[in-house]
XYZ file of C-alpha atoms in Angstrom:
516
model
C -25.367 -5.772 -12.055
C -26.058 -2.056 -11.598
C -25.687 -1.001 -7.950
C -26.308 2.765 -8.393
C -28.532 4.280 -11.049
C -29.814 7.799 -11.693
C -32.350 8.839 -14.311
C -33.339 12.471 -14.824
C -32.450 13.097 -11.187
C -32.328 16.640 -9.866
C -31.567 17.859 -6.351
C -31.906 21.516 -5.389
C -30.907 23.023 -2.041
C -33.443 25.246 -0.243
C -33.633 28.842 -1.516
C -31.435 27.999 -4.523
C -32.618 28.466 -8.109
C -30.188 26.101 -9.827
C -29.988 22.401 -8.914
C -26.854 21.141 -7.177
C -27.296 17.868 -9.068
C -28.789 17.402 -12.543
C -28.063 13.848 -13.639
C -29.732 12.681 -16.836
C -28.146 9.227 -16.613
C -25.718 7.520 -14.249
C -24.898 3.837 -13.766
C -22.340 2.258 -11.449
C -21.739 -1.472 -11.767
C -21.318 -3.761 -8.769
C -17.634 -4.380 -7.999
C -16.375 -1.370 -9.992
C -13.932 1.249 -8.760
C -15.424 4.550 -9.950
C -13.495 7.815 -9.740
C -15.553 10.994 -9.403
C -13.715 14.220 -10.159
C -14.318 17.783 -11.274
C -13.923 21.337 -10.048
C -14.728 22.400 -6.496
C -18.480 22.883 -6.074
C -19.354 20.691 -9.060
C -21.654 18.435 -7.007
C -19.372 15.542 -6.040
C -20.000 15.713 -2.282
C -23.724 16.304 -2.762
C -23.969 13.135 -4.854
C -22.119 11.088 -2.238
C -24.295 12.479 0.554
C -27.494 11.667 -1.346
C -26.288 8.113 -1.971
C -25.392 7.828 1.718
C -28.982 8.786 2.568
C -28.121 11.676 4.861
C -31.417 12.922 6.266
C -29.810 16.210 7.270
C -29.375 17.095 3.592
C -32.619 18.953 2.911
C -33.796 20.001 -0.514
C -36.114 19.290 -3.434
C -35.740 16.001 -5.315
C -36.992 15.142 -8.789
C -36.517 12.028 -10.895
C -34.890 8.839 -9.661
C -31.691 8.025 -7.754
C -31.650 4.322 -6.922
C -29.186 2.377 -4.775
C -29.725 -1.402 -4.795
C -27.022 -2.502 -2.324
C -27.949 -3.831 1.116
C -25.176 -1.965 2.955
C -22.951 1.043 2.451
C -20.346 3.096 4.343
C -19.517 6.747 3.828
C -16.234 8.481 4.758
C -16.727 12.226 5.020
C -14.493 14.945 3.650
C -13.806 16.356 7.134
C -12.434 13.435 9.189
C -12.809 15.062 12.623
C -16.548 15.615 12.068
C -17.077 11.850 11.794
C -15.338 10.858 15.051
C -17.871 9.713 17.695
C -15.873 7.807 20.369
C -12.878 8.418 22.637
C -10.545 5.606 21.519
C -9.260 4.361 18.177
C -10.234 0.722 18.858
C -13.780 1.674 19.870
C -14.094 3.932 16.827
C -13.460 0.937 14.574
C -15.992 -1.344 16.310
C -18.636 1.344 16.898
C -20.377 0.632 13.612
C -20.165 -3.112 14.233
C -21.901 -2.690 17.589
C -24.702 -0.769 15.899
C -25.035 -3.649 13.439
C -25.523 -6.046 16.365
C -22.405 -8.096 15.663
C -21.502 -10.573 18.424
C -18.464 -9.673 20.516
C -16.152 -12.539 19.484
C -16.701 -11.842 15.799
C -16.305 -8.104 16.429
C -12.924 -8.620 18.095
C -11.749 -10.780 15.210
C -12.819 -8.099 12.722
C -11.027 -5.440 14.793
C -7.784 -7.458 14.750
C -8.029 -7.950 10.986
C -8.680 -4.309 10.182
C -6.053 -2.939 12.578
C -3.413 -5.231 11.083
C -4.504 -4.486 7.516
C -4.278 -0.705 7.999
C -1.244 -0.746 10.300
C -2.994 0.989 13.201
C -1.453 -1.018 16.039
C 0.450 1.970 17.406
C -2.681 4.143 17.595
C -5.118 1.793 19.336
C -5.046 3.472 22.755
C -4.981 7.024 21.407
C -7.928 9.418 21.486
C -9.129 9.903 17.885
C -9.526 13.669 18.266
C -5.844 13.941 19.227
C -4.659 12.238 16.045
C -3.343 14.208 13.089
C -5.728 14.914 10.213
C -4.159 12.178 8.096
C -4.328 9.637 10.926
C -8.013 10.477 11.429
C -8.622 10.006 7.727
C -7.007 6.564 7.758
C -8.993 5.625 10.878
C -12.291 6.609 9.259
C -11.537 4.518 6.185
C -10.605 1.558 8.422
C -13.833 1.917 10.419
C -15.840 1.991 7.185
C -14.112 -1.091 5.763
C -14.654 -2.952 9.058
C -18.405 -2.920 8.388
C -17.838 -4.890 5.168
C -20.114 -2.679 3.059
C -21.221 -3.541 -0.448
C -20.716 0.105 -1.445
C -17.932 2.297 -0.053
C -18.332 6.059 -0.573
C -15.159 8.115 -0.068
C -14.996 11.920 -0.168
C -11.424 13.084 -0.885
C -9.713 10.533 1.390
C -6.234 11.432 0.038
C -6.478 15.167 0.782
C -4.797 15.037 4.230
C -2.354 12.182 3.677
C 1.405 12.450 3.288
C 2.865 10.886 0.114
C 3.777 7.590 1.801
C 0.376 7.260 3.491
C -1.355 8.120 0.208
C 0.453 5.287 -1.606
C -0.455 2.962 1.265
C -4.145 3.923 1.142
C -4.215 3.443 -2.628
C -2.891 -0.088 -2.132
C -5.485 -0.725 0.613
C -8.299 0.388 -1.699
C -7.005 -1.758 -4.551
C -6.933 -4.814 -2.304
C -10.376 -4.370 -0.746
C -11.920 -3.837 -4.183
C -10.162 -6.785 -5.828
C -10.127 -9.220 -2.887
C -13.380 -8.329 -1.106
C -15.429 -7.239 -4.121
C -16.473 -3.936 -2.503
C -17.850 -1.376 -4.940
C -15.990 1.917 -4.473
C -17.151 5.396 -5.468
C -14.474 7.958 -4.627
C -14.567 11.725 -5.095
C -11.014 13.014 -5.386
C -8.986 15.998 -6.622
C -5.547 14.386 -6.220
C -5.544 11.851 -9.050
C -1.862 10.885 -8.988
C -2.388 7.766 -6.862
C -5.988 6.875 -7.634
C -6.318 7.079 -11.436
C -4.631 3.737 -12.079
C -7.136 2.031 -9.739
C -10.258 3.246 -11.522
C -12.409 1.083 -13.779
C -14.542 4.094 -14.668
C -14.135 7.855 -14.410
C -16.846 10.504 -14.077
C -16.151 14.215 -14.550
C -18.706 16.602 -13.029
C -19.338 20.262 -13.792
C -22.088 22.476 -12.329
C -23.938 19.457 -10.966
C -23.928 17.633 -14.296
C -21.872 14.790 -15.715
C -19.604 16.301 -18.343
C -17.871 13.052 -19.281
C -17.865 9.414 -18.189
C -16.294 6.159 -19.335
C -13.032 4.345 -18.779
C -10.195 6.640 -17.638
C -8.554 6.302 -21.049
C -11.782 7.267 -22.865
C -12.387 10.267 -20.624
C -8.830 11.599 -20.717
C -8.556 11.269 -24.494
C -11.965 12.891 -25.033
C -11.226 15.755 -22.666
C -7.942 16.500 -24.456
C -10.051 17.663 -27.403
C -11.514 20.431 -25.236
C -8.036 21.456 -23.984
C -9.475 21.435 -20.449
C -6.798 19.314 -18.789
C -6.285 21.261 -15.559
C -7.516 18.406 -13.359
C -5.432 15.731 -15.125
C -2.650 14.018 -13.131
C 0.731 15.629 -13.736
C 2.027 12.706 -15.782
C -0.984 12.832 -18.134
C -0.473 16.585 -18.647
C 3.220 15.891 -19.270
C 2.306 13.316 -21.929
C -0.001 15.664 -23.830
C 2.313 18.678 -23.577
C 5.553 16.871 -24.474
C 4.268 14.447 -27.093
C 1.144 16.119 -28.395
C -0.678 12.877 -27.697
C 1.452 10.909 -30.177
C 4.429 8.581 -29.968
C 2.939 6.167 -27.420
C 0.278 3.515 -27.867
C -2.085 5.152 -25.376
C -2.287 7.873 -22.737
C -0.406 6.690 -19.615
C -2.776 5.912 -16.748
C -0.141 5.284 -14.102
C 3.295 6.516 -13.096
C 4.756 3.221 -14.318
C 3.342 3.671 -17.824
C 4.420 7.324 -17.880
C 7.971 6.408 -16.879
C 8.213 3.813 -19.681
C 7.001 6.355 -22.240
C 9.278 9.174 -21.045
C 12.444 7.101 -20.842
C 11.710 5.569 -24.259
C 11.173 8.890 -26.025
C 13.418 11.412 -24.235
C 17.018 11.971 -23.192
C 18.712 14.594 -21.029
C 19.095 18.002 -22.641
C 22.473 18.337 -20.936
C 21.647 21.574 -19.159
C 23.673 22.625 -16.145
C 22.191 22.302 -12.679
C 19.838 25.197 -11.832
C 21.016 27.942 -9.534
C 20.301 27.617 -5.825
C 18.665 30.697 -4.244
C 20.590 32.754 -1.717
C 19.831 32.237 1.952
C 17.815 35.042 3.579
C 19.384 37.350 6.148
C 16.698 36.911 8.832
C 15.181 33.708 10.178
C 12.665 32.457 12.737
C 14.781 30.293 15.023
C 13.857 27.498 17.416
C 16.283 25.859 19.851
C 15.624 22.597 21.737
C 11.841 23.001 21.591
C 9.895 20.364 23.563
C 6.111 20.156 23.764
C 3.386 17.738 24.861
C -0.365 18.359 25.065
C -0.769 16.851 28.545
C 1.638 15.780 31.280
C 0.795 12.097 30.943
C 1.058 12.086 27.137
C 4.250 11.551 25.106
C 6.126 14.489 23.654
C 5.017 15.638 20.225
C 8.036 17.915 19.679
C 11.319 16.466 20.958
C 14.284 18.789 21.052
C 13.190 20.448 17.840
C 15.659 22.878 16.217
C 14.746 24.952 13.173
C 15.457 28.155 11.260
C 12.689 29.226 8.877
C 13.594 32.038 6.431
C 11.738 35.319 6.711
C 10.169 36.980 3.647
C 10.120 33.612 1.882
C 7.649 30.774 1.331
C 8.628 27.653 3.284
C 6.744 24.370 3.109
C 6.866 21.998 6.084
C 6.393 18.368 5.024
C 6.601 15.020 6.763
C 4.536 12.031 7.766
C 1.117 12.211 9.394
C 1.622 12.642 13.146
C 5.216 13.919 12.866
C 4.378 17.203 14.635
C 3.874 19.661 11.766
C 0.549 21.133 12.895
C 1.743 21.257 16.510
C 4.815 23.252 15.496
C 2.615 25.614 13.508
C 0.430 26.193 16.582
C 3.504 26.947 18.727
C 4.763 29.480 16.199
C 1.307 31.041 16.058
C 1.281 31.335 19.852
C -1.654 29.065 20.626
C 0.627 26.832 22.724
C 3.954 27.380 24.446
C 6.837 24.879 24.688
C 7.656 23.578 28.158
C 11.336 23.690 27.227
C 13.355 25.551 24.616
C 12.982 28.934 22.932
C 11.587 30.411 19.728
C 13.289 33.648 18.621
C 12.736 36.379 16.025
C 8.988 35.767 15.670
C 7.157 38.521 13.755
C 4.843 40.733 15.807
C 1.689 39.978 13.829
C 0.601 36.577 12.490
C -2.392 34.974 10.777
C -3.345 31.297 10.865
C -5.408 29.067 8.563
C -6.149 25.869 10.551
C -6.825 22.500 8.932
C -10.511 22.827 9.789
C -11.018 26.068 7.898
C -14.795 25.881 8.486
C -14.145 26.926 12.092
C -13.356 30.401 10.721
C -17.015 31.002 9.873
C -19.226 32.779 12.406
C -21.663 34.674 10.157
C -24.785 33.580 8.305
C -23.553 34.430 4.820
C -20.321 34.438 2.858
C -20.685 38.157 2.191
C -20.992 38.966 5.909
C -17.958 36.785 6.635
C -15.921 38.774 4.123
C -17.159 42.091 5.527
C -15.424 41.318 8.844
C -11.914 41.771 7.404
C -10.736 44.491 5.048
C -9.769 43.037 1.680
C -11.442 39.660 2.263
C -14.177 40.321 -0.275
C -11.602 41.095 -2.972
C -9.714 37.860 -2.272
C -12.967 35.882 -2.173
C -13.746 37.172 -5.665
C -10.292 36.130 -6.846
C -11.106 32.656 -5.535
C -14.346 32.659 -7.549
C -16.749 32.952 -4.612
C -18.671 36.044 -5.783
C -21.700 34.017 -6.865
C -21.874 32.404 -3.410
C -22.020 35.583 -1.302
C -25.656 34.960 -0.323
C -24.977 31.357 0.764
C -24.480 30.243 4.348
C -20.854 29.055 4.804
C -22.210 25.788 6.245
C -23.883 25.057 2.890
C -20.677 25.370 0.868
C -18.739 22.411 -0.450
C -15.465 21.469 1.226
C -13.432 23.176 -1.481
C -15.589 26.310 -1.357
C -15.206 26.523 2.441
C -11.453 26.146 2.017
C -11.338 29.024 -0.462
C -13.354 31.179 1.948
C -10.978 30.296 4.792
C -7.994 31.240 2.646
C -9.578 34.569 1.696
C -10.168 35.391 5.379
C -6.726 34.249 6.600
C -4.747 35.926 3.814
C -6.657 39.216 3.931
C -5.733 39.764 7.573
C -2.875 42.258 7.771
C 0.092 40.398 9.244
C 3.833 39.973 8.882
C 3.660 36.183 8.874
C 1.053 33.707 7.549
C 0.736 30.121 8.769
C -1.346 27.908 6.455
C -2.154 24.323 7.472
C -2.945 22.186 4.391
C -4.029 25.208 2.294
C -4.651 23.196 -0.909
C -6.951 20.660 0.784
C -10.085 20.332 -1.369
C -8.905 22.855 -3.968
C -9.182 22.225 -7.688
C -6.369 23.105 -10.088
C -7.731 26.576 -10.903
C -7.995 27.527 -7.220
C -4.455 26.273 -6.571
C -3.196 28.549 -9.330
C -4.968 31.540 -7.761
C -3.566 30.651 -4.327
C -0.052 30.409 -5.755
C -0.366 33.841 -7.365
C -1.522 35.399 -4.075
C 1.292 33.780 -2.088
C 3.882 35.103 -4.540
C 2.369 38.599 -4.288
C 2.455 38.456 -0.483
C 6.103 37.360 -0.590
C 6.963 40.313 -2.827
C 5.399 42.529 -0.170
C 7.899 41.176 2.373
C 5.573 38.685 4.076
C 6.802 35.452 5.638
C 4.737 32.390 4.684
C 4.980 28.957 6.297
C 2.703 26.247 4.961
C 2.170 22.681 6.094
C 1.320 20.552 3.086
C 1.358 17.063 1.633
C 0.754 18.526 -1.833
C 4.251 18.098 -3.247
C 3.295 19.386 -6.707
C 2.014 22.675 -5.264
C 5.015 23.046 -2.958
C 7.452 22.441 -5.818
C 5.907 25.302 -7.794
C 5.468 27.817 -4.984
C 7.897 27.219 -2.098
C 11.387 28.711 -1.872
C 12.468 26.333 0.885
C 11.344 22.904 2.081
C 11.545 21.402 5.559
C 11.026 17.775 6.569
C 9.756 16.704 9.987
C 10.258 13.251 11.507
C 9.289 12.089 14.999
C 8.912 15.568 16.438
C 12.048 17.100 14.916
C 12.825 19.194 11.857
C 15.368 16.927 10.204
C 16.050 18.988 7.092
C 15.644 22.534 5.766
C 16.951 23.255 2.276
C 16.054 24.983 -0.965
C 13.110 23.472 -2.816
C 15.007 22.063 -5.776
C 17.654 20.331 -3.669
C 14.895 18.864 -1.490
C 12.942 17.287 -4.338
C 15.973 16.149 -6.319
C 17.352 14.362 -3.244
C 14.198 12.525 -2.095
C 12.601 9.295 -3.261
C 9.148 9.543 -1.679
C 8.775 13.176 -0.597
C 9.070 14.480 -4.110
C 6.786 15.193 -7.042
C 5.271 12.551 -9.290
C 7.104 14.075 -12.244
C 10.466 13.800 -10.507
C 9.897 10.112 -9.796
C 8.850 9.565 -13.401
C 11.531 11.673 -15.110
C 14.622 11.288 -12.903
C 15.864 8.444 -15.131
C 16.313 11.115 -17.810
C 17.076 14.146 -15.618
C 16.903 14.583 -11.850
C 16.259 18.305 -12.383
C 12.684 17.776 -13.607
C 10.396 18.435 -10.649
C 7.647 20.541 -12.271
C 5.889 20.706 -15.627
C 7.953 23.737 -16.637
C 11.214 21.842 -16.064
C 10.488 19.069 -18.579
C 11.179 20.932 -21.870
C 14.255 22.574 -20.300
C 16.027 19.436 -19.086
C 14.752 16.816 -21.570
C 14.577 16.540 -25.346
C 13.236 13.963 -27.775
C 15.675 11.280 -28.838
C 15.024 11.977 -32.499
C 16.079 15.658 -32.181
């Protein structure tokens, strides 16, 4: 049974010449898990919003977009924008109240969902005081509580730490298989979600470039050599094997590990050199902080030493205190105990909600506020969007604009909170190039990120936070080689052959084919 169908459907935003969506044919079967991917601004969010029936989305419609399900739930890209109540428990039952569900049944549903998603420890918290990842999990839980026939998810993995991402992937697998919910998910991070998909749709400029089973799409796209959005293990397969030597393209980390260990052995190279420690550091001693007197401490005797003139990535679980520490370093808050020394005189901050940066009516006017912002915006591919209102941009486009504004500000130190959120592979490459240039200019860069693949390629040092403390600061390679969960997908896949493989570039250096 087809639950979503489009036929010659076009949607065009006001004052725009080209349609944001141009779908000649689209069918989604009831009970399927459909993965929607493609570059930033390709139309993924617009499609989800049209299927969700958002009245606020104005524009011209042509053709037919039909949704036959009786109920649906939509989880937005920005989790804080969807919060409507002042407690986690009420947030989950809010939709049930609107449905008119009786109280006893509502309480039973609340207990089920809270247990299923492991939210017991957050029930009395205010949703707006949760971390971005905790908000994201809460929104998914609230959507599932309504038992929809169709669940629409817009980049739900973008703010989750690696452990939480694996947990959410398992949740989605279970609700699709056990509850029969049809899932349509737009996602850039495919590492955890590809193996769940029954079908895969690739969008480009509002059109469907390819669709079919994941295996059909990935094999067909290899012909075009456009594999930038592939999961790291799929790119590894094509680059190391040429697409031969295995019965099919691996669609999960498990399949990739079997292929790699069957076909490759260690190249016997010596361990890579560890970079020298910098001479100057930003130092914190016994830092304690809480947002209100009657709330628990977020930072608890936190000690740290972040290298200057280097790129350091701060990782850790959702709610571990990463964003709070970033705000203290930026100067937005002050610790009630402890000291922070050797802070640079000038700093720039990119917050998680980068859309809050925008105060002007066009992208071009936003960029005119800061010298050099227009040049960086062009590097991020925003030149064709200068006439657009920032509010009309996609999540990824707004993120690129926020990065252009934050990085163009003249400062000694840059704090970036989840800078790769919503970015496609091309934009991540551009961001990495800019960060390396800024480092060469003597800038200090501290990023908070759950994107382990990006951090492995760009960071000089890694730090790990746990329960309000910085538990570890070390060079990037030692960090990834020593971790099981906070590491790259490639390291988990390839460490049976060589623990030194953490990025794509490492594979041909530290592994060779068994037949060689």
